[in-house]
Coordinates of N, CA and C in Angstrom, one line a residue:
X406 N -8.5 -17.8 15.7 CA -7.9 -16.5 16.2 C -6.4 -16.5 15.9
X407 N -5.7 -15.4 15.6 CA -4.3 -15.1 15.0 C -3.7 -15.1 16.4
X408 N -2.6 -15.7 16.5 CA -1.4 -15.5 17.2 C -0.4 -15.3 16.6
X409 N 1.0 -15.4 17.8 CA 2.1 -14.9 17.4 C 2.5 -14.1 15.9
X410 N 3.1 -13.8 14.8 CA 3.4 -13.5 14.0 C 2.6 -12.8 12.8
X411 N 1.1 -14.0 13.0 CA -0.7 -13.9 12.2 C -1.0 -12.4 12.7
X412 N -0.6 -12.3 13.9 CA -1.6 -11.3 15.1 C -0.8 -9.7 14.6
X413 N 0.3 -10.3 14.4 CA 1.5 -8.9 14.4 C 0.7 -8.2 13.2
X414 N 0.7 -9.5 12.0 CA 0.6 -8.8 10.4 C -0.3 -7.9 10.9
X415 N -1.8 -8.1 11.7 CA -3.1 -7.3 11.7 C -3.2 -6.4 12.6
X416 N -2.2 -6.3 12.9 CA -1.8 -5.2 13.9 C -1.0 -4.0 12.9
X417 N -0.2 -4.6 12.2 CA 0.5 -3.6 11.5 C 0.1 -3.1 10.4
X418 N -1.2 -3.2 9.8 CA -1.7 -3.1 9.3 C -2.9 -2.5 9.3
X419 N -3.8 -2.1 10.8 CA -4.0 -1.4 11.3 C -3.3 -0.2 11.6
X420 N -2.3 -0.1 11.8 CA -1.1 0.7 12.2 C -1.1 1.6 10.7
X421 N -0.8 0.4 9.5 CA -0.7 1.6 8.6 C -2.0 2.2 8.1
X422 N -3.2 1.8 8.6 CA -4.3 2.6 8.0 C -4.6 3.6 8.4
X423 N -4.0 3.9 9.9 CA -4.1 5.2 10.6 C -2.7 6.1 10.4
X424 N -2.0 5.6 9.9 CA -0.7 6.2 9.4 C -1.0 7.2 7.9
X425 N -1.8 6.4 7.1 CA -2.1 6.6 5.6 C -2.2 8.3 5.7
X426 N -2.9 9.1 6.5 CA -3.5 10.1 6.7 C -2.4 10.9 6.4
X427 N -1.3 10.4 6.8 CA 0.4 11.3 7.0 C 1.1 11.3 5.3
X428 N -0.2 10.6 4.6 CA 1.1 10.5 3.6 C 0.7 11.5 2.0
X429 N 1.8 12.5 2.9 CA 1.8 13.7 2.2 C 3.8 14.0 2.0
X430 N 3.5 15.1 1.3 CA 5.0 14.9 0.8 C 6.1 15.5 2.2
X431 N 5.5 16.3 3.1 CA 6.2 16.9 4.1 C 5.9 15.7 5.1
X432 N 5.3 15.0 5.3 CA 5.2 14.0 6.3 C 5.6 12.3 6.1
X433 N 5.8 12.3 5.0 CA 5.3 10.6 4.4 C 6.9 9.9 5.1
X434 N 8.1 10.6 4.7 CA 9.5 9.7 5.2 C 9.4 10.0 6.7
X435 N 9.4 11.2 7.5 CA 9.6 10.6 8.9 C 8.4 9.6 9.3
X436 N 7.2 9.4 9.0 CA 6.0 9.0 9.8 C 6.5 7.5 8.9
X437 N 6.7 7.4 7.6 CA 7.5 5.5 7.7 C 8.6 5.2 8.5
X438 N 9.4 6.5 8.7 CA 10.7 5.8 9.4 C 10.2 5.3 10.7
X439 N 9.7 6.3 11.4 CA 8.7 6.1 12.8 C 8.0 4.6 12.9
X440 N 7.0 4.9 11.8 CA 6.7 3.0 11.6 C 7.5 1.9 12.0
X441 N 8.7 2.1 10.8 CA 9.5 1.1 10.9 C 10.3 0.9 12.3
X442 N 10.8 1.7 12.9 CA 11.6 1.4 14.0 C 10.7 1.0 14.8
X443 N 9.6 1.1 14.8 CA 8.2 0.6 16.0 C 8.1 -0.5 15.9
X444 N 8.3 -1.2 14.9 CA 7.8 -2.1 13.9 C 9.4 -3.2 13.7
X445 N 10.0 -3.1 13.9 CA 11.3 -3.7 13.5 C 11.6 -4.6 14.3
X446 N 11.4 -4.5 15.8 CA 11.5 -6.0 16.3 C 10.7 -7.2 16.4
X447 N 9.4 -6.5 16.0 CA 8.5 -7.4 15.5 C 9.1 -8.4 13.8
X448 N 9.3 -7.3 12.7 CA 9.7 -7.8 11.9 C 10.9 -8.7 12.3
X449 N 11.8 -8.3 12.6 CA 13.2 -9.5 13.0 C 12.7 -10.6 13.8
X450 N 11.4 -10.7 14.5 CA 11.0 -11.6 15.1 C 10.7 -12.7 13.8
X451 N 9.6 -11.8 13.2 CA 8.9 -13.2 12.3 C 10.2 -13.4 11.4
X452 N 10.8 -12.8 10.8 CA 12.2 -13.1 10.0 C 12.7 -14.6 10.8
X453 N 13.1 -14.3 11.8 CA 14.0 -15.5 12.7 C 13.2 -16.7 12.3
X454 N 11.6 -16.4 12.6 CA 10.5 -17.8 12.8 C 10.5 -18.6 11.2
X455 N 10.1 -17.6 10.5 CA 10.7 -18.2 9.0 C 11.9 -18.8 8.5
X456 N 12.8 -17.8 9.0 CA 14.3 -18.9 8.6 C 14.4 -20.1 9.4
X457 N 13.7 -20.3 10.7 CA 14.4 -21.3 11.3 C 13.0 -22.9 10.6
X458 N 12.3 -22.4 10.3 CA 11.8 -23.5 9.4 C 12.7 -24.4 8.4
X459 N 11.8 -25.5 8.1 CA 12.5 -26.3 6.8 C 11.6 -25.7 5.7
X460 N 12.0 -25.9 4.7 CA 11.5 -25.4 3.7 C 10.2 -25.2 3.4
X461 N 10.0 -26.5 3.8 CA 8.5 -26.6 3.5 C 7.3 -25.8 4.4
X462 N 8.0 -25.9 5.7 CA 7.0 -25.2 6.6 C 7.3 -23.8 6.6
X463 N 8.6 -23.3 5.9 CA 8.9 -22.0 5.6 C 8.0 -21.4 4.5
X464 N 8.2 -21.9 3.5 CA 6.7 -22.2 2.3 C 5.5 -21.5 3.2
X465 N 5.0 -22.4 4.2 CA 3.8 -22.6 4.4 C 3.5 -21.0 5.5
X466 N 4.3 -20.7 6.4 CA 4.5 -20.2 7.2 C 4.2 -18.7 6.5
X467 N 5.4 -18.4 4.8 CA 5.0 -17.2 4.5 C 3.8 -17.5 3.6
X468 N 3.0 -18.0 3.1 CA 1.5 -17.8 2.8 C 0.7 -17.9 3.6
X469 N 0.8 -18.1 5.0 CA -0.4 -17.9 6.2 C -0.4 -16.2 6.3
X470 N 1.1 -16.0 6.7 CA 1.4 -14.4 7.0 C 0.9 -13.5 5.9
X471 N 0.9 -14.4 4.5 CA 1.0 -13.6 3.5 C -0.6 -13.2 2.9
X472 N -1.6 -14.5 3.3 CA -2.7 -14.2 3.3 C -3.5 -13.8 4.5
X473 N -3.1 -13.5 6.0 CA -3.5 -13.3 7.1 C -4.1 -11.7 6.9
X474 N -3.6 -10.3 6.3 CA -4.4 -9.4 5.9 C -5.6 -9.2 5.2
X475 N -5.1 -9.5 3.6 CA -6.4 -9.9 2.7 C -8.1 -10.6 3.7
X476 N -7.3 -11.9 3.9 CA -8.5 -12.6 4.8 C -9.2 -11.7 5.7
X477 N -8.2 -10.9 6.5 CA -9.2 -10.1 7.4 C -10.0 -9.1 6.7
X478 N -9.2 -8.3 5.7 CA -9.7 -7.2 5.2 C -11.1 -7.6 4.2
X479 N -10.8 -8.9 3.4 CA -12.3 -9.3 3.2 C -13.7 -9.8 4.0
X480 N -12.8 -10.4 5.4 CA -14.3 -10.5 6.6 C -14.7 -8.5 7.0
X481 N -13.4 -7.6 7.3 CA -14.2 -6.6 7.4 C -14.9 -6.1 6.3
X482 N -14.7 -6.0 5.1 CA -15.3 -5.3 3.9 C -16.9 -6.0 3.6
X483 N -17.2 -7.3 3.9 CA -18.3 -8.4 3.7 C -19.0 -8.0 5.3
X484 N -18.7 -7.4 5.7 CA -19.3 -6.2 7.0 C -20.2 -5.6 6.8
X485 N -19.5 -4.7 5.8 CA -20.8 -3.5 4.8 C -21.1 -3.5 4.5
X486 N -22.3 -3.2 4.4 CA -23.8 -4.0 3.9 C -24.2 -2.5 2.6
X487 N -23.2 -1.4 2.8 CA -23.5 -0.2 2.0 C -22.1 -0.2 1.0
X488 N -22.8 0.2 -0.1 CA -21.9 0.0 -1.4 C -20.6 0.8 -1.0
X489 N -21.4 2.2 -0.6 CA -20.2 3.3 -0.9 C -19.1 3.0 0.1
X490 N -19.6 2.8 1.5 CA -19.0 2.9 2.4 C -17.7 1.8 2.4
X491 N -18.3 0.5 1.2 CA -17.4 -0.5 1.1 C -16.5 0.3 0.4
X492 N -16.6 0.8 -0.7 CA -15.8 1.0 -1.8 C -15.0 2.1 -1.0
X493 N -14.9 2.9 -0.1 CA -14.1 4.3 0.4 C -13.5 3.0 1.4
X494 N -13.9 1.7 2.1 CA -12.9 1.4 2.8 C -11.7 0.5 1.7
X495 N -12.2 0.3 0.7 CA -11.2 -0.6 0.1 C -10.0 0.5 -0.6
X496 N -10.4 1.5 -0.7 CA -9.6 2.7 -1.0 C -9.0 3.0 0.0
X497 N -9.4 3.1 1.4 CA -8.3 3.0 2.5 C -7.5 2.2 2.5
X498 N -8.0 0.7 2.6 CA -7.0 -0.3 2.6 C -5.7 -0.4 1.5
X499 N -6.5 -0.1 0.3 CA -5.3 0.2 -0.3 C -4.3 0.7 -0.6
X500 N -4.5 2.3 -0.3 CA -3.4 3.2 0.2 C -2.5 2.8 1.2
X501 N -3.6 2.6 2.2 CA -2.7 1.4 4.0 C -1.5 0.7 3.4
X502 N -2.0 0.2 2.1 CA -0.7 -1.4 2.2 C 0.1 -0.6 1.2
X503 N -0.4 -0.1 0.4 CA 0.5 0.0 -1.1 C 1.6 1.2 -0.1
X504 N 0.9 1.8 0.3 CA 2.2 3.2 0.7 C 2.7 2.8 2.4
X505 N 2.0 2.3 3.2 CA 3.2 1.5 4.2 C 3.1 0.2 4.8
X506 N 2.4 -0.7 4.3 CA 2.6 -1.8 4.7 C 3.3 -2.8 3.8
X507 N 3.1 -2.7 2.7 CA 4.0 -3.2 1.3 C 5.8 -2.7 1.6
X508 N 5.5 -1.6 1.5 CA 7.0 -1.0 2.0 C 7.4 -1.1 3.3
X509 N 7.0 -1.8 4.3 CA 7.6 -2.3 5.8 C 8.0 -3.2 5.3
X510 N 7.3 -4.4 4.9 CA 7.9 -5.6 4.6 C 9.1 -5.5 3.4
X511 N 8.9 -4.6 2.7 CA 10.7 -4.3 1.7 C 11.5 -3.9 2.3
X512 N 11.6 -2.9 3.6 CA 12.4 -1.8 3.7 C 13.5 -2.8 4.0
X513 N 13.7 -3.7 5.1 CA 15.1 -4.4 5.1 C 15.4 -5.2 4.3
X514 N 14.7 -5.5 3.0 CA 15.3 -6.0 1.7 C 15.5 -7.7 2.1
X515 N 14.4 -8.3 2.8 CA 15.0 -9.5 3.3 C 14.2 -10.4 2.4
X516 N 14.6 -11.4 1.7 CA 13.9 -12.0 0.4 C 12.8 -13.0 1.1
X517 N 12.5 -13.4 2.6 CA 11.9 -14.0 3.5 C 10.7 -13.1 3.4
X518 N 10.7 -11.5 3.8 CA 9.5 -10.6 3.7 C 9.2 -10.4 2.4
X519 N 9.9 -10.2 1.2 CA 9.9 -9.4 0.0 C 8.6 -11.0 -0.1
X520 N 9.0 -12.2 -0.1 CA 8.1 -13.3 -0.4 C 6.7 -13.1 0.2
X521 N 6.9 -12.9 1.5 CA 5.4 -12.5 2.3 C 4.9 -11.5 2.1
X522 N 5.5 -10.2 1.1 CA 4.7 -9.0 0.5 C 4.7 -9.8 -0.8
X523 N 5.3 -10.6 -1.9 CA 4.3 -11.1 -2.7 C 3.2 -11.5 -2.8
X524 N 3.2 -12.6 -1.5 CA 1.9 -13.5 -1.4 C 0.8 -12.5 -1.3
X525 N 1.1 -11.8 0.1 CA 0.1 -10.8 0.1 C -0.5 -9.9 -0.9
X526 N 0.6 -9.6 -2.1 CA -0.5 -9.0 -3.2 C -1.0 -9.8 -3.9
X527 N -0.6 -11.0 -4.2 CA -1.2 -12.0 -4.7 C -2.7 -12.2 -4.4
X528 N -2.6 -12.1 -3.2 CA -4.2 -12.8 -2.3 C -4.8 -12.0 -2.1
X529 N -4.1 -10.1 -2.0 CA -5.0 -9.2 -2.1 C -6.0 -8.9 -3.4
X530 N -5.2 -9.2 -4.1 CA -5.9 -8.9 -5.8 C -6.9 -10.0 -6.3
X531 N -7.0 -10.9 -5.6 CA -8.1 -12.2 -5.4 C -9.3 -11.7 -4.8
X532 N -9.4 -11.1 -3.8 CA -10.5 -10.5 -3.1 C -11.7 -10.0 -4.1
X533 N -12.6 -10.7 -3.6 CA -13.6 -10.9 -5.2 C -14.3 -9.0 -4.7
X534 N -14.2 -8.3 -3.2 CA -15.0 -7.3 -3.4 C -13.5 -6.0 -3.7
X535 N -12.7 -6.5 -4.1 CA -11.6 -5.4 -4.3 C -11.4 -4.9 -5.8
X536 N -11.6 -4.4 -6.2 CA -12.1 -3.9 -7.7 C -10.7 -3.0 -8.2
X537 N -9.9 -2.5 -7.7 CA -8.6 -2.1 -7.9 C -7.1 -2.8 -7.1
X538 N -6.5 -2.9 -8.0 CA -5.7 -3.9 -7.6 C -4.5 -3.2 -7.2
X539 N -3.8 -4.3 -6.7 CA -2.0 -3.1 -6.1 C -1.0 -3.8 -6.2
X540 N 0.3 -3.3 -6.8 CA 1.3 -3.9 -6.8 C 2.4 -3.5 -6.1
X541 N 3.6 -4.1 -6.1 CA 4.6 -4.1 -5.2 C 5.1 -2.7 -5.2
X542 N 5.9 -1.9 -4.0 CA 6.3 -0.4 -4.2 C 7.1 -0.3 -2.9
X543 N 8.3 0.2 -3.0 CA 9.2 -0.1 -2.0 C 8.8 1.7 -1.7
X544 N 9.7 2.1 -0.2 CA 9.8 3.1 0.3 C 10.5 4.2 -0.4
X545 N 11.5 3.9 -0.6 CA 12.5 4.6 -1.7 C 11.8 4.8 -3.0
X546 N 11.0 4.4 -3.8 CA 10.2 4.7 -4.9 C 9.2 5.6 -4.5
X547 N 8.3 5.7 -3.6 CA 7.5 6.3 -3.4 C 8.0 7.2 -3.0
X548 N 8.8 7.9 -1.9 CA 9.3 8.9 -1.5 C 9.9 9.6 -2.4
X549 N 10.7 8.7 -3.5 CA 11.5 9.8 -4.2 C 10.8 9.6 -5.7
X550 N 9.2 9.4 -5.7 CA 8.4 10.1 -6.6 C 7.5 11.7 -6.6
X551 N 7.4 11.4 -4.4 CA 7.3 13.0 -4.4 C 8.1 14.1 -5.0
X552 N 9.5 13.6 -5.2 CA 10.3 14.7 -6.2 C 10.2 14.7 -7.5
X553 N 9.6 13.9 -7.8 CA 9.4 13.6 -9.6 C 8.3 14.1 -9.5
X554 N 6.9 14.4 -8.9 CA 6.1 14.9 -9.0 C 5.2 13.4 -9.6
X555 N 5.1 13.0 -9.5 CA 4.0 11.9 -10.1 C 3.3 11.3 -9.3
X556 N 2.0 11.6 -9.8 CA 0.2 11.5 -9.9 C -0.1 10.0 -10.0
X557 N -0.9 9.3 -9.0 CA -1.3 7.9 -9.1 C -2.8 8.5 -9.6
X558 N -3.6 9.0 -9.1 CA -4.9 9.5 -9.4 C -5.6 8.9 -10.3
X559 N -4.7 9.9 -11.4 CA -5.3 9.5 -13.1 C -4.5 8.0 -13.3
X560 N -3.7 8.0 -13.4 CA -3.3 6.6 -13.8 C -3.9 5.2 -12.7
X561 N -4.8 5.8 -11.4 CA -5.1 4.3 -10.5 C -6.9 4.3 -11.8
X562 N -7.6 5.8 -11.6 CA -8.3 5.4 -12.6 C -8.4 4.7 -13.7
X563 N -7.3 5.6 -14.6 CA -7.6 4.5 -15.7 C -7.2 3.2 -16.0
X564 N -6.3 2.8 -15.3 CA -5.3 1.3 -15.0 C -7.1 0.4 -14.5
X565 N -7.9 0.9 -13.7 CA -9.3 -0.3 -13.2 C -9.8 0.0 -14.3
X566 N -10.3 1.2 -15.5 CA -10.7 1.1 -17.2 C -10.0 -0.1 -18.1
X567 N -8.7 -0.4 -17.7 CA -7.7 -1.4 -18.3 C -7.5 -0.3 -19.6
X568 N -7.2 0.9 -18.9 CA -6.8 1.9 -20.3 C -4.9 2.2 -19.9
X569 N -4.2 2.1 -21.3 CA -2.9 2.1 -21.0 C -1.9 3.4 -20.2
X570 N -1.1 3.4 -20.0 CA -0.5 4.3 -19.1 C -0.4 5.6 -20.4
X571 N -0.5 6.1 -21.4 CA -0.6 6.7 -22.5 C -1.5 7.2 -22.9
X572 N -2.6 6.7 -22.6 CA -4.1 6.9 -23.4 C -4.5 8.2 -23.0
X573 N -5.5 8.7 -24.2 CA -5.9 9.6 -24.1 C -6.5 10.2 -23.2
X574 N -7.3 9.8 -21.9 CA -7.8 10.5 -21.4 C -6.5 10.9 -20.1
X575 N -5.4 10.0 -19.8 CA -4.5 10.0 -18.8 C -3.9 11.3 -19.3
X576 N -3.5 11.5 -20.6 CA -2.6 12.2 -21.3 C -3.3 13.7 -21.0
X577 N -4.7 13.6 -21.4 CA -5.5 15.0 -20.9 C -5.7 15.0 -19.6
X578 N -5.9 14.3 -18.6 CA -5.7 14.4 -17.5 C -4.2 15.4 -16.8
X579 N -3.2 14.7 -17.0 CA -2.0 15.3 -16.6 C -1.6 16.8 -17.3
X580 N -2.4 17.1 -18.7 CA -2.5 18.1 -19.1 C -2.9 19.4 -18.5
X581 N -4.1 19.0 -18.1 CA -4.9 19.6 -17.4 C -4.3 20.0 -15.8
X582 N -3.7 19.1 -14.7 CA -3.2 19.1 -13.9 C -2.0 19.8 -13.9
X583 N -1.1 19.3 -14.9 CA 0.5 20.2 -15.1 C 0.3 22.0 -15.5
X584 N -1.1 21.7 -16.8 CA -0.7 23.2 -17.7 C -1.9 24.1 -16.7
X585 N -2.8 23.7 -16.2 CA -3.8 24.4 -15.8 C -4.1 24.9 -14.3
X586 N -4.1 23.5 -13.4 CA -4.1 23.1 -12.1 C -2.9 23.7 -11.4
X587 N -1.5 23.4 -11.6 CA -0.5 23.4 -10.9 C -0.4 25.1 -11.2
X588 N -0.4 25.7 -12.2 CA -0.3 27.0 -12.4 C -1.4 27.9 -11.9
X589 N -2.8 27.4 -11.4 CA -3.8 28.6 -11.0 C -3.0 28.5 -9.3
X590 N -2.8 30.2 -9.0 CA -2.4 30.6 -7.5 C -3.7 29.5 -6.8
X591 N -4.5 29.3 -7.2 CA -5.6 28.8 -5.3 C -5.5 27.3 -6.0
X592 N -4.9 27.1 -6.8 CA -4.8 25.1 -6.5 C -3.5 24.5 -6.5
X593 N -2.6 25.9 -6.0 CA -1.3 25.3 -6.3 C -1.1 24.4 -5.3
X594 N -1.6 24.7 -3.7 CA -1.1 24.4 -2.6 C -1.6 22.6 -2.5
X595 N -2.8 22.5 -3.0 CA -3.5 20.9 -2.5 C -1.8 20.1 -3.9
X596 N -2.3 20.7 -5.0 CA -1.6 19.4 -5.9 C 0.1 19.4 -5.2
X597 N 0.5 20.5 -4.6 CA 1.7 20.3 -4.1 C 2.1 19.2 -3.0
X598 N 1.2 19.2 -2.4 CA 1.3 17.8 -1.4 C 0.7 16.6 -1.2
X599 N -0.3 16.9 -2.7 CA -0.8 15.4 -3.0 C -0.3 14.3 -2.8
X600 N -0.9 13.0 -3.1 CA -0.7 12.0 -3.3 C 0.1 12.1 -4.7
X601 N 1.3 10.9 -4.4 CA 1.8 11.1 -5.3 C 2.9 9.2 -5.5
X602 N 1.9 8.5 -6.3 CA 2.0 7.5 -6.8 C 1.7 7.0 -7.7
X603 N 2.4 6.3 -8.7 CA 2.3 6.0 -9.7 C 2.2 4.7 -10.1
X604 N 1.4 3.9 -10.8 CA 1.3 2.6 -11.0 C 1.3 1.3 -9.7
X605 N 0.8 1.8 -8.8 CA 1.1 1.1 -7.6 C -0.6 0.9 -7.3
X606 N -1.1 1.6 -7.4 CA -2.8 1.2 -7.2 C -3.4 0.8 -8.4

């Protein structure tokens, strides 16, 4: 059973799965700032516990924290006994972390958390039932790609093809989305507040 700091990670992490729902372009910065301040004396807690280690138990201390998610998210996912229902939760979980739990642990820039958000994608992308992988993405990237307009969509599909960020079908994809989608009056409104990440799932 997780205590102190173990207990916090799966709590906040929880936290961002029911948060995920908010992350649209009109809601995504106040509902993280909200997060974070909720969330911040916990973080300066485990910060303190980690610094005040020696190295070695420092080491050890951010790969417990760092694998304390993954671990749980693989005992719930080995739950479902149904394909689909696995596969729509590992697509929750991964929006959860990639868009605010990844970026909690960045937002204060503390190279103690930035370590325990490596580990954690590290050990998330190990998960033998996780089939799409996630990399690091701070708050300030995501937020200020809602202004660039940029689509994870096409690019989370084709990145699990292992097809390049260029390739032909991403290339017709965005085609289709920019020249066709964005311009018909009755689809302008959903792609307007889509999801909007790029290379992070």
């Amino acid at each position: 059973m997780q205590t102190g700091p173990e207990k916090q990670m799966i709590s906040m992490f929880e936290e961002a799965i029911e948060l995920s729902s908010q992350f649209k372009k009109a809601t995504y910065e106040p509902t993280f700032r909200g997060f974070f301040e909720r969330r911040r004396p916990e973080l300066a807690r485990m910060l303190k516990e980690i610094r005040e280690k020696d190295e070695g138990r420092r080491k050890q201390l951010i790969q417990v924290l760092g694998t304390e998610v993954p671990e749980y998210a693989s005992e719930q996912l080995h739950k479902l006994s149904d394909k689909r229902k696995r596969e729509n939760r590992i697509l929750d979980y991964n929006l959860a972390l990639v868009t605010f739990f990844i970026p909690l642990l960045l937002y204060s820039r503390d190279p103690e958390l930035e370590a325990v958000a490596d580990e954690m994608i590290s050990s998330w992308n190990r998960i033998d039932t996780v089939t799409m992988k996630v990399g690091k993405s701070t708050f300030e990237e995501i937020n200020g790609g809602f202004r660039k307009r940029l689509c994870y969509v096409t690019t989370a599909v084709c990145r699990s093809l292992q097809k390049p960020d260029e390739c032909y079908e991403l290339k017709l994809l965005r085609e289709y989305r920019d020249g066709y989608l964005v311009s018909s009056e009755g689809e302008r409104r959903p792609f307007g507040n889509t999801i909007i990440l790029r290379r992070r799932l």
